[in-house]
GROMACS .gro file of C-alpha atoms in nm:
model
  210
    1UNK     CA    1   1.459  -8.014 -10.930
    2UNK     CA    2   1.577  -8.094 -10.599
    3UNK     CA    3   1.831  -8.338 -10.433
    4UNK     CA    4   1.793  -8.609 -10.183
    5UNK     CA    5   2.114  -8.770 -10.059
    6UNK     CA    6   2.129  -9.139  -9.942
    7UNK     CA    7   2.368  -9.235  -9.679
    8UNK     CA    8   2.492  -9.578  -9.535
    9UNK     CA    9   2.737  -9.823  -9.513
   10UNK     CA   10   2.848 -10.010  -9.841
   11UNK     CA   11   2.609 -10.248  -9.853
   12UNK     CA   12   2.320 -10.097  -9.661
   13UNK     CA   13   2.129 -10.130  -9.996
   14UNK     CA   14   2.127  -9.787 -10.108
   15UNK     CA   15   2.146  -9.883 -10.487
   16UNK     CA   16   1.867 -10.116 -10.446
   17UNK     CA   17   1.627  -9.899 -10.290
   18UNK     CA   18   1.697  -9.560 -10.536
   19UNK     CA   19   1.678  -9.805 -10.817
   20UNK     CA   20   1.330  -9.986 -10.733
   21UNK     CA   21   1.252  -9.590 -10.659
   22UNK     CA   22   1.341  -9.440 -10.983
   23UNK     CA   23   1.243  -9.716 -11.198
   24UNK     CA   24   0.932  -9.636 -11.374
   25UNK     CA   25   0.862  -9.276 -11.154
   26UNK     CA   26   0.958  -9.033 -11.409
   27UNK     CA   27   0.965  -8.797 -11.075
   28UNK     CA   28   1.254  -9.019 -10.942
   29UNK     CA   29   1.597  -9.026 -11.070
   30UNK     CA   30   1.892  -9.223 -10.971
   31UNK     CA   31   2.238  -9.069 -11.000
   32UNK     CA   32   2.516  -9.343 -10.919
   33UNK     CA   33   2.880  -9.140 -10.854
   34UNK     CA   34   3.010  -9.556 -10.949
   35UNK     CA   35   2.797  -9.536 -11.225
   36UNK     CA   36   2.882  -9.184 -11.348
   37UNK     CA   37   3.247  -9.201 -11.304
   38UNK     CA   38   3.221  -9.589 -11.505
   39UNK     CA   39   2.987  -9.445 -11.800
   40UNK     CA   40   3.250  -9.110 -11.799
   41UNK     CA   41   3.532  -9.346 -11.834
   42UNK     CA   42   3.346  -9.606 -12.083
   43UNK     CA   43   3.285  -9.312 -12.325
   44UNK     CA   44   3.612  -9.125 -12.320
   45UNK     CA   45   3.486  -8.802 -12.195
   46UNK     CA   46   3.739  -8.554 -12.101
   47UNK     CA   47   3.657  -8.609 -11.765
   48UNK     CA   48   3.611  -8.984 -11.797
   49UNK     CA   49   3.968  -8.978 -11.971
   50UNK     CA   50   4.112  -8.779 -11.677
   51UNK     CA   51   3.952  -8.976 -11.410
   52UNK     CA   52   4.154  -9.336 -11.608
   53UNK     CA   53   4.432  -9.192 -11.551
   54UNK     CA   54   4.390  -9.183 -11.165
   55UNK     CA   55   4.243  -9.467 -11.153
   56UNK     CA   56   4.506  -9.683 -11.361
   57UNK     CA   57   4.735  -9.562 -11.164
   58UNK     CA   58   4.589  -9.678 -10.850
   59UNK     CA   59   4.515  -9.328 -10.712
   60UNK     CA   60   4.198  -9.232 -10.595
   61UNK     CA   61   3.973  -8.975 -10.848
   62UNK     CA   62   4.022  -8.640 -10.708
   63UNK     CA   63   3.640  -8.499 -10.529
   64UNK     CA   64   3.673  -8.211 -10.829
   65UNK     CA   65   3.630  -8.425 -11.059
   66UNK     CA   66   3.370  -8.632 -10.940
   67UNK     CA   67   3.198  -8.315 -10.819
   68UNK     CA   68   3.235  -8.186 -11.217
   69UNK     CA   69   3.064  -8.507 -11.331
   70UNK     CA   70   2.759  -8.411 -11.053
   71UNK     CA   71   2.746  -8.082 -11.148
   72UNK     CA   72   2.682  -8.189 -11.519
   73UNK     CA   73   2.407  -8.371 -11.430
   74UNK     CA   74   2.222  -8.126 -11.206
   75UNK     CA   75   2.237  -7.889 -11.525
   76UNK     CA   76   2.119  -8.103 -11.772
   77UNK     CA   77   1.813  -8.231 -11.478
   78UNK     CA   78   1.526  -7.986 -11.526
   79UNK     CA   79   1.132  -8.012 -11.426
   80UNK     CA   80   1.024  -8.126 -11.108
   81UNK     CA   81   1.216  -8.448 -11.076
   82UNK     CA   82   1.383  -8.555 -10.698
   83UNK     CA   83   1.745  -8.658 -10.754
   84UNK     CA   84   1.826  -8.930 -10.572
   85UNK     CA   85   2.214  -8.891 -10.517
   86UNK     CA   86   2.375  -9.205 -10.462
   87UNK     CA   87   2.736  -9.221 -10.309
   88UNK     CA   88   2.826  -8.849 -10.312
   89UNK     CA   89   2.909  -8.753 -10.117
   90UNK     CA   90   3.135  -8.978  -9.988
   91UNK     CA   91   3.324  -8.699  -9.738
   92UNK     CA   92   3.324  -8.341  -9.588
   93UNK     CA   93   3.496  -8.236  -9.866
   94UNK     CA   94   3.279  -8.353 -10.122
   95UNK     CA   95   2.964  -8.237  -9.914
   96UNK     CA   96   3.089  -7.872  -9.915
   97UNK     CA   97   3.173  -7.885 -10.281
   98UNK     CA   98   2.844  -7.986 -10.330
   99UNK     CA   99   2.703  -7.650 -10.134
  100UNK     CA  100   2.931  -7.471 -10.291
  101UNK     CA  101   2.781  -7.554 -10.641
  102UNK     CA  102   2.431  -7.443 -10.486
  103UNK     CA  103   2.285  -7.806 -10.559
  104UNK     CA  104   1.943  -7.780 -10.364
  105UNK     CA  105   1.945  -8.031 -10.136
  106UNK     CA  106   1.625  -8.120  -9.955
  107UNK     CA  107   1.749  -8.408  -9.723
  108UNK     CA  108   1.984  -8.644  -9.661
  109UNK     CA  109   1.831  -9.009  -9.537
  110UNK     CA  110   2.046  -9.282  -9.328
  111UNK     CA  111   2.001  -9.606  -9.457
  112UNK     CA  112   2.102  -9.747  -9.079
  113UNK     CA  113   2.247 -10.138  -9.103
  114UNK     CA  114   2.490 -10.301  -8.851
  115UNK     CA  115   2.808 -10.357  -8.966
  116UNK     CA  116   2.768 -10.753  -8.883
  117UNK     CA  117   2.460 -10.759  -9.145
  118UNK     CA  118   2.674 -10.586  -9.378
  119UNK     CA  119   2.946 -10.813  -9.343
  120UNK     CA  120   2.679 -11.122  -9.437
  121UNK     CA  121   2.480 -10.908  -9.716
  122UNK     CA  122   2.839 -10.860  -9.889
  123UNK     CA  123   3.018 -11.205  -9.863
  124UNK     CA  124   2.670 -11.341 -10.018
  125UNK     CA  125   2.701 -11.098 -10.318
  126UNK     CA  126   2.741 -11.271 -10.656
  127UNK     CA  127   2.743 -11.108 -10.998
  128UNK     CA  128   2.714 -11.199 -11.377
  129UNK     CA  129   3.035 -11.126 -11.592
  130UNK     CA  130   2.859 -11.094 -11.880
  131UNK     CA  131   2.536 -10.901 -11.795
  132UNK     CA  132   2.625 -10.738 -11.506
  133UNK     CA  133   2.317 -10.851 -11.322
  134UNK     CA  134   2.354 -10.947 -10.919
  135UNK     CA  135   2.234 -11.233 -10.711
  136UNK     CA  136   2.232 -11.281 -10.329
  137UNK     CA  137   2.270 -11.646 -10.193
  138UNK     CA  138   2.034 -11.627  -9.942
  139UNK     CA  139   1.810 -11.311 -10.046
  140UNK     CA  140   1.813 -11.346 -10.445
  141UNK     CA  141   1.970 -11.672 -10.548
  142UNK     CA  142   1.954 -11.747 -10.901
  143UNK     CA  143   1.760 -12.030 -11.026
  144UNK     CA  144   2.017 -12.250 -11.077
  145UNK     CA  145   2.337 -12.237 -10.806
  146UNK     CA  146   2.606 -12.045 -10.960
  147UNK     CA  147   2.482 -11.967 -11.296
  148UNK     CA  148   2.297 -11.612 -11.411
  149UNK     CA  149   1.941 -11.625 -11.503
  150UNK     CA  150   1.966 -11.375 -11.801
  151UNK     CA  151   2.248 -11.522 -11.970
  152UNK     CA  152   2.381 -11.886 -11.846
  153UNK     CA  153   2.729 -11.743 -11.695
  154UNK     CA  154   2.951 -11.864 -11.424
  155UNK     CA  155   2.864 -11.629 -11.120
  156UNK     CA  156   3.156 -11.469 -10.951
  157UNK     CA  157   3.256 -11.254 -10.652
  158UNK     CA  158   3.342 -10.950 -10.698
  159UNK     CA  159   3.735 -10.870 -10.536
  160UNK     CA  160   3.545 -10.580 -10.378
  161UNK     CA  161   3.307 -10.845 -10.164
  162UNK     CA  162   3.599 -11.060 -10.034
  163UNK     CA  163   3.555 -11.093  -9.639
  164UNK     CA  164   3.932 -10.868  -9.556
  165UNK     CA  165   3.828 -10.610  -9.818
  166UNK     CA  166   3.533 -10.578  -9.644
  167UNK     CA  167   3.597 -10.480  -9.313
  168UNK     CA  168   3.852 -10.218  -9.490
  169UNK     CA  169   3.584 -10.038  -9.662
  170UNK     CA  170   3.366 -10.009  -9.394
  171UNK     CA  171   3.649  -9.870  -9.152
  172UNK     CA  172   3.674  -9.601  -9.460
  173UNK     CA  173   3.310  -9.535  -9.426
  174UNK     CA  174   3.306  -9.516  -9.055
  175UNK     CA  175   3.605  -9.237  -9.082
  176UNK     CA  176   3.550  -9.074  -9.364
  177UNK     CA  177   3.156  -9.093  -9.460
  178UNK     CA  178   2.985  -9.106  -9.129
  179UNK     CA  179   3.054  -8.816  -9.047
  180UNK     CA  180   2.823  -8.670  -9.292
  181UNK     CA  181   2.545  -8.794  -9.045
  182UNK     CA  182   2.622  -8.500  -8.791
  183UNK     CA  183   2.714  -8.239  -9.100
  184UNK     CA  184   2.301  -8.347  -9.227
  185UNK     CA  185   2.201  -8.379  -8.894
  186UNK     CA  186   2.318  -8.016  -8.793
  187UNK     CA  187   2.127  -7.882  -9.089
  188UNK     CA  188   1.814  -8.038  -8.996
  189UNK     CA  189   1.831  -8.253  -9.337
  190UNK     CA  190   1.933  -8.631  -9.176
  191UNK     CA  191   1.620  -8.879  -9.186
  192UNK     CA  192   1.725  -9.218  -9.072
  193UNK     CA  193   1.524  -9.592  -9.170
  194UNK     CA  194   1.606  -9.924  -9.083
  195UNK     CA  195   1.793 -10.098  -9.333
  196UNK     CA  196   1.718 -10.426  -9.185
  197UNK     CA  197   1.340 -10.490  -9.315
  198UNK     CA  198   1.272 -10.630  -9.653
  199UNK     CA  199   1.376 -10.395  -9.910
  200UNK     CA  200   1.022 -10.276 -10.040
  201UNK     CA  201   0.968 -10.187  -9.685
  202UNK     CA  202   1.302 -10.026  -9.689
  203UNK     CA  203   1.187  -9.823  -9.985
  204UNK     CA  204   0.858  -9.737  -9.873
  205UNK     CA  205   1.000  -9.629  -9.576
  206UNK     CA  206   1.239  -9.449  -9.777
  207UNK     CA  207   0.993  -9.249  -9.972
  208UNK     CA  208   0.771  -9.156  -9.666
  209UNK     CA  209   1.093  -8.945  -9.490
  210UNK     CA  210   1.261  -8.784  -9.814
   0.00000   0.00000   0.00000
């Protein structure tokens, strides 16, 4: 087993690609920290238990934790399957907790998107309530305006994809993520593709550096 990390701004489309990726490639396998830290949280796990109370609280989850819910899953990953590690880390911190649990990381690859294609990609989000599927107005609109094609619900925004909240997560990225670009780059890991090109390119791309 071995990881590869994916790096870029929210909304750079690293979900997208690792998903198209993993999905059907039994070598391929998508770990989601969101996704992790939701499922943790959904089943009352210790950790996911622990983590609720941070988060009803309003305080962020503490990089031990999260790192304890990564660690899990790179013991229970065996055979030669390619992680593909999906927002951790998000920070130095988390980065050298992740060395520190001798994870074998492979690379690290830049999903590289202006901030001003960001800022459209996110404010054209939409997502289904009910299903939890996602739409783009402009690059996947549903069938019907406003409504989800799986289930016939009202799409909505997400508070996350409002314009203001926005520019505040990527000023968190910029301080606090990007500088895991020089900390990948220093280690000879960092491979960087456009994030602009359609995303099957993106992911082709994608699959040629890792």
């Amino acid at each position: 087993m071995n990881i590869v990390i994916l790096l870029g701004a929210p909304g750079s489309g690293k979900g997208t690609v690792a998903g198209n990726l993993a999905s059907g490639n039994s070598d391929l396998k998508h770990v989601s920290s969101g996704d992790l830290l939701r499922g943790a949280v959904a089943k009352g796990t210790p950790a996911g238990v622990e983590a609720k109370g941070y988060m009803e609280s309003g305080k962020l989850v503490p990089d031990s934790l999260i790192a304890q819910m990564i660690k899990d899953v790179v013991a229970e990953t065996t055979g030669d399957v390619t992680m593909l590690l999906d927002g951790f880390p998000r920070n130095l911190a988390q980065a050298k907790i992740l060395e520190e649990m001798g994870a074998p990381v492979t690379s690290a690859v830049l999903i590289d998107v202006p901030d001003e294609i960001i800022q459209d990609r996110i404010a054209g989000r939409r997502t289904c309530p009910k299903c939890k599927a996602g739409y783009h107005v402009k690059n996947l609109p549903p069938k019907v305006d406003g409504i989800c094609d799986n289930c016939g619900a009202e799409l909505t925004i997400r508070k996350d994809d409002n314009p203001d909240t926005v520019k505040d997560r990527l000023a968190v990225y910029h301080s606090e993520t990007e500088p895991l670009i020089a900390f990948y780059r220093e280690k000879g890991q960092l491979k960087t593709v456009a994030g602009t090109d359609p995303i099957e390119t993106v992911a082709k791309n994608f699959l040629a550096v890792m």
